[in-house]
Coordinates of C-alpha atoms in Angstrom, one line a residue:
M1 CA -15.9 1.7 -8.4
K2 CA -16.2 5.3 -9.5
K3 CA -13.4 6.5 -11.9
I4 CA -11.2 9.3 -11.1
E5 CA -11.4 12.3 -13.4
L6 CA -8.4 14.5 -14.0
V7 CA -8.4 17.9 -15.6
L8 CA -5.3 18.1 -17.8
I9 CA -3.4 20.8 -19.8
P10 CA -1.9 19.5 -22.9
V11 CA 1.7 20.1 -22.0
L12 CA 1.3 17.8 -18.9
F13 CA -0.5 15.1 -20.7
A14 CA 2.4 12.5 -20.8
A15 CA 3.0 12.8 -17.1
V16 CA -0.5 12.7 -15.9
L17 CA -1.4 9.7 -18.1
V18 CA 1.2 7.7 -15.9
L19 CA -0.5 9.1 -12.9
S20 CA -3.9 8.0 -14.2
Q21 CA -2.8 4.6 -15.0
S22 CA -1.4 4.2 -11.5
R23 CA -4.6 5.2 -9.9
S24 CA -6.6 2.9 -11.9
N25 CA -4.9 0.0 -10.1
Y26 CA -6.8 0.7 -6.9
T27 CA -8.8 -2.4 -7.4
A28 CA -9.3 -5.8 -5.8
D29 CA -7.4 -7.5 -8.6
A30 CA -4.2 -5.5 -7.7
F31 CA -3.5 -8.0 -4.9
D32 CA -1.7 -11.2 -5.0
R33 CA -2.5 -13.8 -2.3
I34 CA -0.3 -16.3 -0.4
S35 CA -1.8 -18.8 2.1
V36 CA 0.3 -20.2 5.0
D37 CA -0.9 -23.0 7.3
V38 CA -1.0 -22.3 11.1
G39 CA -3.0 -23.9 13.8
Q40 CA -6.7 -24.3 14.4
A41 CA -8.9 -21.1 14.3
P42 CA -6.2 -18.5 14.2
A43 CA -6.9 -15.0 15.6
S44 CA -4.5 -12.3 16.7
V45 CA -1.5 -11.7 14.5
A46 CA 1.8 -9.9 15.1
V47 CA 5.0 -9.2 13.0
A48 CA 8.4 -9.1 14.7
D49 CA 11.9 -10.4 14.1
V50 CA 12.1 -13.3 16.7
N51 CA 15.1 -15.0 15.4
H52 CA 17.6 -12.3 15.0
D53 CA 18.1 -12.7 11.3
G54 CA 16.9 -9.3 10.3
H55 CA 13.8 -10.5 8.6
P56 CA 10.3 -10.0 9.8
D57 CA 8.5 -13.1 11.2
I58 CA 4.8 -13.7 11.9
L59 CA 3.3 -14.7 15.2
V60 CA -0.2 -16.2 15.1
L61 CA -2.5 -17.1 18.2
N62 CA -4.6 -20.0 17.4
T63 CA -7.8 -20.0 19.6
Q64 CA -9.0 -23.6 19.1
S65 CA -5.7 -25.3 19.6
E66 CA -4.6 -22.7 22.2
T67 CA -1.2 -22.6 20.5
L68 CA 1.3 -20.0 19.1
S69 CA 2.3 -20.5 15.5
V70 CA 5.7 -18.8 14.6
L71 CA 6.3 -18.4 10.9
L72 CA 10.0 -17.5 10.1
G73 CA 10.4 -15.2 7.2
D74 CA 13.2 -15.2 4.6
A75 CA 13.0 -11.4 3.5
R76 CA 11.4 -12.5 0.2
G77 CA 7.9 -12.9 1.6
H78 CA 8.2 -16.7 2.2
F79 CA 7.6 -18.3 5.5
R80 CA 8.2 -21.6 7.2
Q81 CA 6.9 -22.9 10.6
S82 CA 9.4 -22.7 13.3
A83 CA 10.9 -26.1 14.1
M84 CA 10.3 -25.4 17.9
K85 CA 7.5 -27.0 19.6
L86 CA 4.2 -25.0 19.5
A87 CA 3.9 -23.1 22.8
K88 CA 0.6 -23.1 24.6
T89 CA -1.0 -19.7 25.0
G90 CA -3.7 -20.3 27.5
K91 CA -7.5 -20.3 27.0
G92 CA -8.9 -17.8 24.6
P93 CA -5.8 -16.0 23.4
N94 CA -7.2 -12.6 22.3
D95 CA -4.3 -10.1 21.7
I96 CA -0.4 -10.0 21.5
A97 CA 2.0 -7.6 23.0
V98 CA 5.8 -8.0 21.9
G99 CA 8.7 -7.0 23.8
D100 CA 11.8 -8.1 25.9
F101 CA 10.2 -8.9 29.2
N102 CA 13.3 -10.6 30.8
G103 CA 16.1 -8.4 29.4
D104 CA 17.9 -11.2 27.4
G105 CA 17.8 -9.4 24.2
N106 CA 15.2 -11.8 22.8
L107 CA 11.7 -10.9 22.0
D108 CA 9.0 -12.3 24.2
I109 CA 5.1 -12.0 24.0
A110 CA 2.3 -11.3 26.5
I111 CA -1.2 -12.8 25.8
P112 CA -4.5 -11.9 27.5
N113 CA -6.7 -15.0 27.8
T114 CA -10.2 -13.7 27.3
G115 CA -12.9 -15.6 29.1
T116 CA -10.4 -15.7 32.1
P117 CA -8.6 -13.1 34.1
Y118 CA -5.1 -14.5 33.1
I119 CA -2.3 -13.1 31.2
T120 CA 0.3 -15.4 29.7
I121 CA 4.0 -14.4 29.0
L122 CA 6.0 -16.5 26.8
L123 CA 9.7 -16.0 26.6
G124 CA 11.5 -16.2 23.3
D125 CA 14.7 -18.2 22.9
G126 CA 15.9 -16.0 19.9
K127 CA 15.5 -18.9 17.6
G128 CA 11.8 -18.9 17.1
G129 CA 10.9 -20.9 20.1
F130 CA 8.8 -19.8 23.3
T131 CA 8.3 -21.1 26.7
P132 CA 6.2 -19.7 29.6
S133 CA 7.9 -17.5 32.1
A134 CA 8.5 -18.9 35.6
H135 CA 5.2 -17.7 37.2
S136 CA 3.0 -17.6 34.0
P137 CA 0.0 -17.4 33.7
F138 CA -0.6 -14.4 35.9
A139 CA -4.0 -14.0 37.6
T140 CA -5.2 -10.4 37.3
S141 CA -8.0 -9.0 39.1
S142 CA -9.7 -8.0 35.7
H143 CA -13.5 -8.1 35.8
P144 CA -15.0 -10.1 34.2
H145 CA -12.0 -11.0 32.0
V146 CA -9.1 -9.6 30.1
H147 CA -9.2 -8.6 26.4
G148 CA -6.4 -6.3 25.3
V149 CA -2.8 -5.8 26.2
A150 CA -0.1 -3.2 25.6
A151 CA 3.6 -3.3 26.8
A152 CA 5.8 -0.3 27.6
D153 CA 8.1 0.9 30.5
F154 CA 5.5 3.0 32.4
N155 CA 7.5 3.7 35.5
S156 CA 10.9 4.6 33.8
D157 CA 12.8 1.8 35.5
G158 CA 14.1 0.2 32.3
K159 CA 11.7 -2.9 32.5
L160 CA 8.8 -3.6 30.5
D161 CA 5.4 -3.4 32.1
L162 CA 1.9 -4.3 30.9
V163 CA -1.6 -2.7 30.9
T164 CA -4.8 -4.5 30.3
D165 CA -8.6 -3.9 30.8
S166 CA -11.0 -4.5 33.4
W167 CA -14.0 -3.4 31.3
G168 CA -16.7 -4.5 33.7
E169 CA -15.4 -1.8 36.2
N170 CA -14.5 0.8 33.6
K171 CA -10.8 0.6 34.6
I172 CA -7.4 -0.3 33.1
L173 CA -4.9 -2.4 35.2
L174 CA -1.2 -1.8 35.3
F175 CA 1.4 -4.4 36.1
F176 CA 5.1 -3.6 36.6
G177 CA 7.5 -6.0 35.2
D178 CA 10.4 -7.4 37.3
G179 CA 12.7 -7.6 34.3
R180 CA 12.7 -11.4 34.5
G181 CA 9.4 -12.1 32.8
N182 CA 7.2 -11.8 35.8
L183 CA 4.5 -9.2 36.7
A184 CA 4.0 -7.6 40.1
L185 CA 0.5 -8.5 41.3
P186 CA -2.2 -7.5 42.1
G187 CA -1.2 -4.3 40.1
H188 CA -2.7 -0.9 40.0
S189 CA -6.1 0.3 38.6
F190 CA -7.0 3.6 37.0
A191 CA -10.5 4.8 35.9
T192 CA -11.3 5.3 32.3
G193 CA -14.3 5.6 30.0
K194 CA -17.4 3.4 30.0
R195 CA -16.8 -0.2 28.9
P196 CA -13.3 -0.1 27.6
Y197 CA -14.0 -3.4 25.8
Q198 CA -11.4 -4.1 23.2
R199 CA -7.8 -3.1 22.2
L200 CA -6.3 -0.7 24.6
R201 CA -3.1 0.7 23.2
S202 CA -0.1 2.6 24.2
A203 CA 1.9 5.6 22.6
D204 CA 3.4 8.9 23.6
F205 CA 0.4 11.1 22.9
N206 CA 1.8 14.3 24.5
K207 CA 5.3 14.2 23.4
D208 CA 6.9 14.2 26.8
G209 CA 8.9 10.9 26.2
R210 CA 6.5 8.8 28.4
P211 CA 4.1 6.1 27.1
D212 CA 0.4 6.8 27.5
V213 CA -2.6 4.8 27.2
V214 CA -5.7 4.9 25.0
T215 CA -9.0 3.0 25.4
T216 CA -12.0 2.5 23.2
D217 CA -15.2 3.2 25.4
L218 CA -17.9 1.3 23.8
D219 CA -20.7 2.6 26.0
E220 CA -19.5 6.2 25.8
N221 CA -18.9 6.7 22.0
A222 CA -15.5 7.9 22.8
V223 CA -11.8 7.1 23.4
S224 CA -10.1 8.0 26.6
I225 CA -6.5 9.2 26.8
L226 CA -4.6 8.6 30.0
L227 CA -1.3 10.4 30.3
N228 CA 1.5 8.9 32.2
D229 CA 3.7 10.8 34.6
G230 CA 6.6 8.4 34.1
R231 CA 6.2 6.9 37.5
G232 CA 3.2 4.8 36.5
Q233 CA 0.4 7.1 37.6
F234 CA -2.2 8.3 34.9
R235 CA -4.4 11.1 34.6
D236 CA -7.1 12.1 32.0
A237 CA -5.8 14.2 29.1
P238 CA -7.5 17.7 28.9
G239 CA -10.7 17.2 27.0
S240 CA -10.7 13.3 27.4
P241 CA -12.9 11.3 26.5
F242 CA -13.0 12.4 22.9
P243 CA -16.0 11.6 20.6
A244 CA -15.0 8.8 18.4
G245 CA -18.3 7.7 16.6
G246 CA -20.8 5.2 17.6
A247 CA -19.7 2.1 19.7
P248 CA -15.9 2.3 19.2
W249 CA -14.4 -1.2 19.2
A250 CA -10.8 -1.4 17.9
L251 CA -8.3 1.2 17.1
A252 CA -4.8 1.7 15.4
I253 CA -2.3 4.3 16.2
D254 CA -0.3 6.1 13.3
D255 CA 0.7 9.5 12.0
L256 CA -1.9 9.6 9.4
N257 CA -1.6 13.3 8.4
K258 CA 2.1 13.5 8.5
D259 CA 2.4 16.2 11.2
S260 CA 4.6 14.1 13.6
N261 CA 1.7 13.7 16.0
P262 CA 0.1 10.2 16.7
D263 CA -3.4 10.0 15.3
L264 CA -6.1 7.2 15.7
A265 CA -8.1 5.2 13.4
V266 CA -11.2 3.8 15.2
I267 CA -13.7 1.3 14.1
P268 CA -17.2 0.5 15.6
Y269 CA -18.9 -2.6 16.9
D270 CA -21.8 -2.7 14.5
R271 CA -24.2 -4.6 16.5
D272 CA -24.3 -1.7 19.0
L273 CA -24.7 1.0 16.5
H274 CA -28.0 3.0 16.7
N275 CA -27.4 4.8 13.5
A276 CA -26.3 3.2 10.2
G277 CA -24.5 6.5 9.2
E278 CA -22.0 5.7 11.8
L279 CA -20.7 2.6 10.2
G280 CA -17.3 4.0 9.2
V281 CA -13.7 4.5 10.3
T282 CA -13.5 7.4 12.5
V283 CA -10.0 9.2 12.2
L284 CA -9.0 11.3 15.1
L285 CA -6.1 13.6 14.6
G286 CA -3.7 14.2 17.5
D287 CA -2.4 17.7 18.4
G288 CA 0.6 16.3 20.1
K289 CA -0.6 17.5 23.6
G290 CA -2.9 14.5 24.2
G291 CA -5.9 16.1 22.4
F292 CA -7.8 14.8 19.5
R293 CA -10.3 16.1 16.8
K294 CA -12.1 14.3 14.0
M295 CA -10.5 14.5 10.6
P296 CA -12.5 16.3 8.0
G297 CA -14.7 13.7 6.1
S298 CA -14.7 11.3 9.1
P299 CA -16.1 8.8 9.4
F300 CA -15.2 7.1 6.1
S301 CA -17.9 4.7 5.2
L302 CA -17.6 0.9 5.9
D303 CA -20.9 0.4 4.1
G304 CA -21.0 -3.3 3.1
C305 CA -18.7 -4.4 6.0
T306 CA -20.5 -6.8 8.3
G307 CA -18.7 -7.2 11.7
P308 CA -16.0 -4.7 11.4
D309 CA -13.4 -6.4 13.8
R310 CA -9.7 -5.3 13.3
V311 CA -8.0 -2.3 12.2
A312 CA -4.4 -1.6 11.2
T313 CA -2.4 0.9 9.3
G314 CA 0.6 1.0 6.9
D315 CA 1.8 2.0 3.5
V316 CA 0.2 -0.8 1.3
N317 CA 1.2 0.7 -2.2
G318 CA 4.4 2.4 -1.3
D319 CA 3.4 5.9 -2.2
G320 CA 4.6 7.4 1.2
L321 CA 1.0 8.0 2.3
R322 CA -0.6 6.1 5.2
D323 CA -3.3 3.6 4.6
I324 CA -6.0 2.1 6.7
V325 CA -7.1 -1.6 6.6
V326 CA -10.2 -3.0 8.1
T327 CA -11.2 -6.7 8.4
C328 CA -15.0 -7.5 8.3
A329 CA -15.7 -10.7 10.2
Q330 CA -19.2 -11.7 9.1
N331 CA -18.8 -11.2 5.3
D332 CA -15.2 -12.3 4.8
T333 CA -13.8 -9.0 3.3
A334 CA -11.0 -6.5 3.8
M335 CA -11.5 -2.9 3.2
I336 CA -8.5 -1.0 2.2
F337 CA -8.6 2.9 2.5
F338 CA -5.6 4.2 0.5
G339 CA -4.5 7.6 1.7
T340 CA -4.6 10.4 -0.8
S341 CA -2.4 13.5 -1.3
G342 CA -5.6 15.6 -0.5
G343 CA -5.9 14.2 3.0
S344 CA -8.7 11.7 2.4
F345 CA -9.1 8.1 1.5
R346 CA -10.0 5.9 -1.5
R347 CA -11.6 2.6 -0.6
V348 CA -11.1 -0.9 -2.0
V349 CA -12.9 -4.0 -1.1
V350 CA -11.1 -7.4 -1.1
S351 CA -12.6 -10.8 -0.5
V352 CA -10.5 -12.7 2.0
P353 CA -11.3 -15.6 4.4
T354 CA -11.4 -13.9 7.9
G355 CA -14.1 -14.4 10.6
W356 CA -13.5 -12.9 14.1
S357 CA -9.7 -13.1 13.6
G358 CA -6.5 -11.2 13.3
L359 CA -4.9 -8.5 11.2
A360 CA -1.4 -7.0 10.7
V361 CA 0.2 -4.7 8.1
A362 CA 4.1 -4.8 7.7
D363 CA 6.6 -4.9 4.9
L364 CA 7.5 -8.6 4.7
D365 CA 9.7 -8.6 1.7
G366 CA 11.7 -5.3 1.8
D367 CA 10.2 -3.7 -1.2
G368 CA 8.8 -0.6 0.5
K369 CA 5.1 -1.9 0.3
D370 CA 3.4 -3.3 3.3
E371 CA 1.7 -6.6 3.1
I372 CA -1.6 -7.3 4.7
I373 CA -1.8 -10.3 7.1
V374 CA -5.3 -11.7 7.8
S375 CA -6.0 -14.8 9.7
N376 CA -8.8 -17.1 8.7
N377 CA -10.6 -18.1 12.0
H378 CA -12.9 -20.4 10.1
G379 CA -10.0 -22.6 9.2
S380 CA -6.3 -23.1 9.9
N381 CA -4.4 -20.6 7.7
I382 CA -3.5 -16.9 7.2
T383 CA -3.7 -15.0 4.0
I384 CA -0.9 -12.6 2.9
L385 CA -2.2 -9.9 0.5
R386 CA 0.4 -8.3 -1.5
Y387 CA -0.1 -5.1 -3.7
R388 CA 1.1 -6.0 -7.2
P389 CA -0.8 -3.8 -9.7
K390 CA -1.3 -5.4 -13.0

């Protein structure tokens, strides 16, 4: 790793020496590791407080056993399996949306079952247990099958709704929730970009108080922004779709430049790239009106990452700047892009068992630094990476 050179004046030497030592800890050995057992072939991961104790818990979808593992946290970064029976997720669980779908004050989850057109909704009991809602799973009209899911109140009725993809038709599907954990079928479809294959997400991109939708358009080298009118109708944002590098695959939403507008971190599906120079994280800065432009210096190189799969954001080192984490499915690594005060990123590569799996970033122990949670799709465990500079 290239050393950072600082130009000092003598009167500032003592203060800058501390800064230099801190920066030298941006290395792979600055991370502690904790392994936690889950089900077979774990994939998608989410963090939420599912048992009302004020501590973050971890939810893991196990693709081979088709179960949900619930790991209850103690606020010190330790986890234990919920004593409740493992809930069945449905075939090919691929993504997680967390929210209160039946209005009982407990967090529930929605799971798209890839390889099928079904969405499974599991209702939480507030103690770490989950059971299917009355009519789950829900047969959607997705063609050929669902991949991603996002939850929000898209029609302003106080009840959570869901969006998913119908990527073979270049559409998204919207399903209104009834407030009891069920979805109104067949739902509504809206056109988006070409091949919205993975990880559609929702946020308020134009600051009108209404949740909007973003899709990664694999065959268009772009992302599409669909603005919501508050009644569950969508229109393209002005200028959408926005260039997002080659073969955009997965994305994360965060305010990466601290201007109070949501931005996007987008990673490619490397098998579909035609130019090796496009193997990088493309950061798109939002203007707060639904528009996006590339961050200077973007894309940030993913050289050495084979099979970039998931991307998440957080503050891994507790410096108040946003960082980006990418997992590399085919060479078992994670790449951490530490945000800098100059508006760029410093990359560190960490070896970690992964495969085509899951990723989340959250503060699990309340120390002000976010942990990195990576599932090991080759086995039956997750790894928690904690930034602990030596």
